[in-house]
Structures are given as C-alpha cells and as structure tokens.
XYZ file of C-alpha atoms in Angstrom:
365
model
C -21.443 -7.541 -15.295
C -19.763 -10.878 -13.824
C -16.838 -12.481 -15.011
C -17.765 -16.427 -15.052
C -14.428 -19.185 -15.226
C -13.069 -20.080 -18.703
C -12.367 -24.011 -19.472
C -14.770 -26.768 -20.791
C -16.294 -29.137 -19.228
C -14.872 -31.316 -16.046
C -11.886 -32.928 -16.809
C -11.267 -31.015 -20.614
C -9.370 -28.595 -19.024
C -5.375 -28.026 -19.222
C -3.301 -28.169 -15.948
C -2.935 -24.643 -17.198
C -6.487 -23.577 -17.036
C -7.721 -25.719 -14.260
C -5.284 -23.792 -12.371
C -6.369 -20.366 -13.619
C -9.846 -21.521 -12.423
C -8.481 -22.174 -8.866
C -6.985 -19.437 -8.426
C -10.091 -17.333 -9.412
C -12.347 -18.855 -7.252
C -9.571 -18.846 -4.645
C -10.689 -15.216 -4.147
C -7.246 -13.977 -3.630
C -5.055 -16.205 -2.303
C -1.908 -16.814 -4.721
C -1.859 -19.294 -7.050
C 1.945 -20.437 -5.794
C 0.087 -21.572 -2.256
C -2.687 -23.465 -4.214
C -0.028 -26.290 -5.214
C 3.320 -25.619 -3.494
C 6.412 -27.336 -3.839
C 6.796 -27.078 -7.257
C 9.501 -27.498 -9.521
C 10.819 -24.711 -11.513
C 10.031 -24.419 -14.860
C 12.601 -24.970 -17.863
C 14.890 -21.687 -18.127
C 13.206 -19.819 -21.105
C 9.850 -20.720 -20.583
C 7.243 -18.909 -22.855
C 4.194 -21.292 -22.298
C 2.212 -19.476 -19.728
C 0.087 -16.509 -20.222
C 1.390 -12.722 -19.826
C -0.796 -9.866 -20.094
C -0.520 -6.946 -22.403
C 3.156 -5.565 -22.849
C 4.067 -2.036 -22.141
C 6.947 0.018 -22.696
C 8.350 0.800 -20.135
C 7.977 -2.583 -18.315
C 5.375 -2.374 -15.190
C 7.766 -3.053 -11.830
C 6.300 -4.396 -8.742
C 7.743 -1.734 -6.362
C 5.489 0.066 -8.499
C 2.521 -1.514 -7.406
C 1.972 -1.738 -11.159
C -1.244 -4.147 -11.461
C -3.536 -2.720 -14.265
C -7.227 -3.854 -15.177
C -7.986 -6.098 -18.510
C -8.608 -4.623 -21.505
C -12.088 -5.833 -21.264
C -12.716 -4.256 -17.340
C -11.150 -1.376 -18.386
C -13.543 -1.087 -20.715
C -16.642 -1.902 -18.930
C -15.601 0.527 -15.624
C -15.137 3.296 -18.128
C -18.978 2.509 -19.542
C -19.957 2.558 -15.706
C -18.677 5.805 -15.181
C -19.638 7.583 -18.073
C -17.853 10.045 -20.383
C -17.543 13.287 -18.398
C -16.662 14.712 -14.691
C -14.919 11.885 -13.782
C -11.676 11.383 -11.102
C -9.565 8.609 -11.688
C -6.531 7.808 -8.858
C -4.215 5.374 -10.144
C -6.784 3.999 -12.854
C -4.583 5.311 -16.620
C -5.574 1.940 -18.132
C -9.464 3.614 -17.615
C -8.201 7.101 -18.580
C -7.221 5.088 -22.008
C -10.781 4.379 -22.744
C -12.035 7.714 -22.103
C -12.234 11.022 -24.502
C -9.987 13.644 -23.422
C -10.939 16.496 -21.699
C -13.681 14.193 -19.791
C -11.777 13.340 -17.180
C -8.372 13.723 -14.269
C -6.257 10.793 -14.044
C -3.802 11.780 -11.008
C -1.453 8.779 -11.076
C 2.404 8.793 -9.804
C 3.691 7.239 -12.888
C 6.062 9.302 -14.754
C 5.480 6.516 -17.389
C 1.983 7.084 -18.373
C 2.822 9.237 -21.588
C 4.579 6.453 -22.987
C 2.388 3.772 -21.952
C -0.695 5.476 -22.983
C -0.458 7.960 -25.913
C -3.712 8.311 -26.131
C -3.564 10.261 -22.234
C -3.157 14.255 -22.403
C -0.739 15.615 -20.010
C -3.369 18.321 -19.680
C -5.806 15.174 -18.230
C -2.989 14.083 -15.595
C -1.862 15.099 -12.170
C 1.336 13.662 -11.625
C 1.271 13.231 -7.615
C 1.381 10.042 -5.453
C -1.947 10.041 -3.304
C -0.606 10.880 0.206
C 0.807 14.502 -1.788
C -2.025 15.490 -3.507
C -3.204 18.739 -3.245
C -5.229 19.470 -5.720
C -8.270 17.589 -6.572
C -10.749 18.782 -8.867
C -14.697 18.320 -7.964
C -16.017 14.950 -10.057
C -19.685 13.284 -10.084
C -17.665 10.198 -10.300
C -14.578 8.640 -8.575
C -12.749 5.342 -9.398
C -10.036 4.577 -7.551
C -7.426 1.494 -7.661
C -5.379 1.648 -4.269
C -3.185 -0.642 -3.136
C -4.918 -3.280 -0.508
C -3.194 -2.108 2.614
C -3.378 0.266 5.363
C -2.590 3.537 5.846
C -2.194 4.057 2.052
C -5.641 2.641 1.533
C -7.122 5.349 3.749
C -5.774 7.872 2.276
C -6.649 6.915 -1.463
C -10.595 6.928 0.533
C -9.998 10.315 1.510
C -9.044 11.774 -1.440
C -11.882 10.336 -3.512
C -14.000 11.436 -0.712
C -12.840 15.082 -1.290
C -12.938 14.768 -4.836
C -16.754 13.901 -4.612
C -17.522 16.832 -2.387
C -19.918 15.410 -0.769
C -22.434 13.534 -3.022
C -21.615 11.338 -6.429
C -20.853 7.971 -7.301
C -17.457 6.267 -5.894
C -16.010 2.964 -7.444
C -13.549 0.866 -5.736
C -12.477 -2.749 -6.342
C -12.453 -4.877 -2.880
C -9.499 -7.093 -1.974
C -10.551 -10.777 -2.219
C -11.358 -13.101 0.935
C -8.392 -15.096 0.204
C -5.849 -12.230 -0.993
C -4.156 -12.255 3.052
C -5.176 -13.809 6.877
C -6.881 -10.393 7.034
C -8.256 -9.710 4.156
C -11.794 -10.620 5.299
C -11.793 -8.211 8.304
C -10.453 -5.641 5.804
C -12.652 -5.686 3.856
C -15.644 -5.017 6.220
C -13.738 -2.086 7.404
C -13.721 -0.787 3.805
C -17.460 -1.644 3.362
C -18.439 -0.091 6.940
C -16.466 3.339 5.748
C -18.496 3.411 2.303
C -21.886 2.516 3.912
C -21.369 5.475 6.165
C -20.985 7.795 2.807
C -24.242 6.186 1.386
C -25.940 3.099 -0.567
C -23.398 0.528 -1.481
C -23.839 -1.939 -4.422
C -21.088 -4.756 -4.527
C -20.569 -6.115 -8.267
C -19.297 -9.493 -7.714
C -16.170 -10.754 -9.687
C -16.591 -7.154 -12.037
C -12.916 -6.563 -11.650
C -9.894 -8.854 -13.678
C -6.568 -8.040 -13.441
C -4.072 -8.881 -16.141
C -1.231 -10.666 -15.115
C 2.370 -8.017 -15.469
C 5.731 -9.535 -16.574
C 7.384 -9.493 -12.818
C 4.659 -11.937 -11.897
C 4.462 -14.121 -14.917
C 8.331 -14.517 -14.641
C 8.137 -14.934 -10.494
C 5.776 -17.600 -11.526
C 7.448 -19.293 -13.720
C 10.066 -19.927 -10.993
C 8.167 -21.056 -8.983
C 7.011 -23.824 -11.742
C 3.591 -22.679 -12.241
C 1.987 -21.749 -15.459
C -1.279 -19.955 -16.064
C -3.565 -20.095 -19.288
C -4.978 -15.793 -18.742
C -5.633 -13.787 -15.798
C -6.718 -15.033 -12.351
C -6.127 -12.134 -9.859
C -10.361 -10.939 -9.543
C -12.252 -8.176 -7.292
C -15.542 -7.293 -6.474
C -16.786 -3.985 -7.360
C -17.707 -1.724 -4.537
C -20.482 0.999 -6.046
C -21.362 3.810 -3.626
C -24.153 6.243 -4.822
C -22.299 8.859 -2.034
C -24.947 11.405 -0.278
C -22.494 12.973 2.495
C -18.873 12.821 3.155
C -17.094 9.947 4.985
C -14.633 10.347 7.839
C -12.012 7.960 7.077
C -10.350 6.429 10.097
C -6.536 7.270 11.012
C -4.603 4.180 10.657
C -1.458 3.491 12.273
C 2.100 5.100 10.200
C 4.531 2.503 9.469
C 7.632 3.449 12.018
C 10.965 4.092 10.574
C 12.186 5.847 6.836
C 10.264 4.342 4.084
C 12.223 2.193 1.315
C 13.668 4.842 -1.407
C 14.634 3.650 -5.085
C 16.470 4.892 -7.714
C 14.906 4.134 -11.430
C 16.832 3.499 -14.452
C 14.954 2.972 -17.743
C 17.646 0.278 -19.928
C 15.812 -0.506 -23.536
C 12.073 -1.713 -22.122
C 13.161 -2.706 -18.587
C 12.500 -1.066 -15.293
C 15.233 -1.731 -12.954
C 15.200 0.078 -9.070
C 18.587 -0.027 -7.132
C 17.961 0.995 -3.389
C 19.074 3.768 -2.427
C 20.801 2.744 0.736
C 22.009 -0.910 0.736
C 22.795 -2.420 3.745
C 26.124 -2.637 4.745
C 27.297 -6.503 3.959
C 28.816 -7.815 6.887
C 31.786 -9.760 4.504
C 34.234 -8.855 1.979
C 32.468 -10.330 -0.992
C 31.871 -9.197 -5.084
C 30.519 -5.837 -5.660
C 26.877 -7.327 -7.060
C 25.846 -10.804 -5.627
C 23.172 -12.958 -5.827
C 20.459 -12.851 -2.917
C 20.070 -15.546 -0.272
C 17.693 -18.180 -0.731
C 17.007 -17.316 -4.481
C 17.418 -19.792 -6.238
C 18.889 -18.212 -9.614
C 18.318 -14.464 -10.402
C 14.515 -14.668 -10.901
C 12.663 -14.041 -6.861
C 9.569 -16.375 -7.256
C 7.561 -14.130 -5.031
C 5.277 -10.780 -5.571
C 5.091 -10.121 -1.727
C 7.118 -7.568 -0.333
C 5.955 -9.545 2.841
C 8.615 -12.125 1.739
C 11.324 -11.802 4.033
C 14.045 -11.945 1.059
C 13.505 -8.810 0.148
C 14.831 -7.367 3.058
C 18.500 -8.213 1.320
C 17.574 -7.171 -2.485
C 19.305 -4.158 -3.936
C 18.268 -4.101 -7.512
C 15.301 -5.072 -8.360
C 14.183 -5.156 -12.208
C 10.413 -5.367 -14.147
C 11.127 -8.796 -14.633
C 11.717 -9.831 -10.836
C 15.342 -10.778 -11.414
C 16.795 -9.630 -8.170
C 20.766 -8.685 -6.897
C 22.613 -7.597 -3.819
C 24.743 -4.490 -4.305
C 28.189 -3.705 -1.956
C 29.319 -0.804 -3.594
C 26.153 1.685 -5.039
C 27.884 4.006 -7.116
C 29.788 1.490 -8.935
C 26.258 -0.265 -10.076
C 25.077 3.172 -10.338
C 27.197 4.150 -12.767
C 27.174 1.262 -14.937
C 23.070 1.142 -14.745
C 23.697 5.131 -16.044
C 26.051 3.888 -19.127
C 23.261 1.538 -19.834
C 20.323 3.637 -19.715
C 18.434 4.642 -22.939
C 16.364 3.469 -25.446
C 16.716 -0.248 -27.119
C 18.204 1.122 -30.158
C 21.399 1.670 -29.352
C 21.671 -0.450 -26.300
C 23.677 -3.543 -28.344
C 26.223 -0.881 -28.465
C 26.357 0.589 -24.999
C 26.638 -3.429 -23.639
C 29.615 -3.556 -25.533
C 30.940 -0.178 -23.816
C 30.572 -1.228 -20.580
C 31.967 -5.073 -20.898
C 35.386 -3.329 -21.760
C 35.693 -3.693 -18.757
C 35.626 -7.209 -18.109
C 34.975 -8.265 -14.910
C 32.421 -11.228 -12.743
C 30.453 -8.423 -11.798
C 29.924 -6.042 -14.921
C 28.696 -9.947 -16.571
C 26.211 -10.630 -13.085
C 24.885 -7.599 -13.499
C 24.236 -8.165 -17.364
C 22.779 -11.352 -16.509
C 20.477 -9.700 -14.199
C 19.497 -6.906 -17.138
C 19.353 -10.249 -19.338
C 21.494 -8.910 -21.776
C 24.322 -11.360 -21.751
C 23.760 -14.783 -22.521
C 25.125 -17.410 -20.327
C-alpha cells in the first residue's frame, strides 16, 4: 500500500494543498521550515485542516501523534486478527476484535478515547516499566523517534516476539532531524540482524492533533489534511535482536502534573524554576508571541521556561505552583458544569485568575 500526494494538476492546487504536498515529500522536515517567516494567522482561525477530535484532547508532552483512520486501518489488515502486541498503537487496537490482541499503552485516556478498547486488552505501563509482555506472532510498535526510548520500545517488541514472528515499525523520515538519516540505518541495521526486512514506502500517515494545528496556525501556516508520513519497516523476525545500549539522558527527567478541565489537557510542571524577579503569579513566556507556542519541538529552547502547558499549545510561566494548582483543581471536571465552576473561581478577581482563563480559553478577551 502507498500513499500517493492529493491536489490536481500543476498549478490547480490551493496554497493550502501545495503546501501539504511539500511537506509530504519533504520526508520529515516541518512544514514551518519549508516557508519561514510567516505571518501569523488571524486570531480564530478555523481554515486549516485538524485531524479527528478526541476527548480528552491529545497533548504533546504526551507524544500523542496517532495514525489516520485509513492507516489504522490498513496496519490492522497487515497484522491480522489474532496474537497480536501493540505498544503505543490504541488507534490499531480500535480496529481490532477484542480478545485478539494487547495494547500496552501509558495513556490513562484510552477508555475514553476508544470505547471500543477492553481494559482486559490493555496494559497500562510506559515502555521502559513494562514487565509483563505476553508472547505475540505479531508486533507493531509506534515509538517515539529518539534515543534511548527508541531502544527500548525495540527491546520489548523483541521479547514480545520470542524469538521468531513478524515486527512492524514506522521509520522516521530523512528530513524529520540533521540525524534522522543516520538513525534510521541504525534502526534498519538492528532489524536486519533479527531477520528479512521489507520497507513499505510512504504506508504510514499521521493525522495532524490540535496542539499542532493550533502551533501552526501561529506560525501562519495552514494545511489542507495530513502531511507528517513514514515508511513501514516489515521484519519477518527468525532470532532475537540485541538492541544496542544508548546513552541515558543525565539529570531528573521533566515531571508533570495533569488536570483534565471540560476536553482540554493541561500539564503544570512540577517544579518551576525559581523566577529570578518579583513579577505576577502566571506570566506569559519569553519570546511567545501571544499564548499559543508555534513550535512542536521540545528541542525549542522556549520550553525550557514553560510551566503549563495545555492540548492546545497555549503555554504560561508559573511563580507560585500551588496557587495555579489549586485553581486548575477548582476547574477540573467534565464540560457540563464547567460554565459554573469559571464563575467560582473569577470571584476572585484578579490579572492572574483572567491569564490563566485566557490560557484555558475560557474567558474571552
């Protein structure tokens, strides 16, 4: 199966859609660096494509990038209907009869996303504390595109596999980072070592989440459907693979707080840094223009100096935690309801309770 670009003929296509095109064949690299500089789109915006909506919101701390309907559909075909091991794949598990398959997946979202999902079909682990993987003829895994994590999503699909079986794993475009390339032979060298390898050019479309549709739009570009494409790495496995150590990031890692407020996601670290001036409680972060971060990289050196972070990239700095932390606890909850607890909390009327409203979007300017 191969995706081929969307549009008409030369010159019938839409800034929209010639863009899209770019950025597919870009393999990888974002669309924001194929025409820079540009201006920010009208606040409001609703011309540009989003992907499918789910409740709760997908969040980019998350790592929360989930296959198209239609690949979804076609890797669940590939793998068949039974004995199957899914890491981090629930948009697959959706497609696939219950009792046919394990979806272990960190999510504690995937219930509500997907009601169609057992619990009985989930292990509810991130991949670096799994413990328990039970022996599949078939492994698809969806890691995130960076080391050490990516080795050790390989290593547990290797162990699911036991030794022989068929492993799926979409590749990281050419284009995606300056490394990607040499990355990706590594990946390719570690399968081949495990047994035949069959790469499925362009199988793999992403849809595009709400955080990036939104960090696009501020960044004044606008999309007509899903660009973000990987190959399709197909290993018919005949022994087990050592997987190479890879270097552990030094220092704590990042830890975040979640708060579920009507549909949104919204993190709030759980350490700020100290700010170095007397200032408001919640602030806006440096060279952001607005509330909305126009990035998806956590490479982007801004986000050293966010605090709250919500599933629609609107971004805030935080001086006093257990202020925000409180107020982000009055407004938790469903959306029914939440009208009501926005009134609660502006009793209190001050410049910060109203940033941090505008930040939830749930105070008009």
């Amino acid at each position: 199966m191969t995706y081929a670009p969307r549009g008409g003929p030369a010159g019938s296509e839409t800034p929209a859609e010639a863009l899209t095109n770019t950025a597919r064949e870009a393999r990888g690299a974002y669309p924001v660096d194929l025409v820079p500089e540009q201006e920010p789109l009208p606040t409001g915006t609703t011309g540009g494509y989003r992907g499918v909506s789910y409740t709760p919101e997908l969040h980019l701390l998350d790592a929360e990038w989930f296959f198209t309907p239609r690949t979804s559909r076609a890797l669940a075909e590939l793998l068949g209907d039974s004995d199957i091991c899914l890491l981090g794949s629930p948009t697959v598990a959706n497609e696939l009869p219950t009792g046919r398959y394990t979806l272990v997946d960190q999510s504690p979202f995937v219930l509500q996303r997907f009601p169609r999902i057992s619990a009985a079909d989930v292990i509810a682990t991130t991949i670096d504390r799994t413990t328990r993987v039970p022996a599949s003829a078939r492994v698809l895994l969806d890691p995130p595109w960076y080391w050490p994590a990516l080795a050790d999503w390989l290593a547990v699909a290797f162990e699911a596999l036991g030794g022989s079986g068929r492993l799926c794993l979409p590749l990281l475009g050419e284009g995606t980072r300056p490394t990607a390339a040499h990355d990706r032979r590594a990946i390719l060298a570690i399968l081949a070592s495990a047994g035949r390898v069959e790469v499925l050019h362009d199988f793999v479309e992403y849809d595009v989440p709400l955080f990036e549709a939104r960090a696009l739009e501020a960044a004044g570009i606008q999309l007509s459907g899903p660009w973000r494409r990987a190959d399709l790495a197909v290993v018919e496995v005949e022994q087990l693979s050592v997987v190479p150590e890879t270097p552990r990031p030094a220092g704590p890692a990042e830890e975040w707080s979640t708060f579920v407020i009507g549909a949104q996601v919204v993190k709030l670290r759980a350490d700020p840094a100290p700010r170095t001036s007397a200032g408001p409680t919640i602030g806006t972060v440096p060279g952001v223009e607005g509330l909305v971060l126009d990035s998806v990289s956590r490479r982007d050196p801004r986000c050293a100096a966010v605090d709250l972070w919500t599933s629609r990239n609107l971004v805030g700095q935080v001086s006093d935690r257990p202020f925000v932390a409180r107020l982000l606890g009055a407004l938790e909850g469903p959306s029914d309801g939440l009208p009501e607890r926005v009134r609660k909390v502006l009793v209190e009327d001050t410049a910060d309770i109203t940033l941090l409203l505008r930040l939830l979007e749930l105070l008009d300017d």
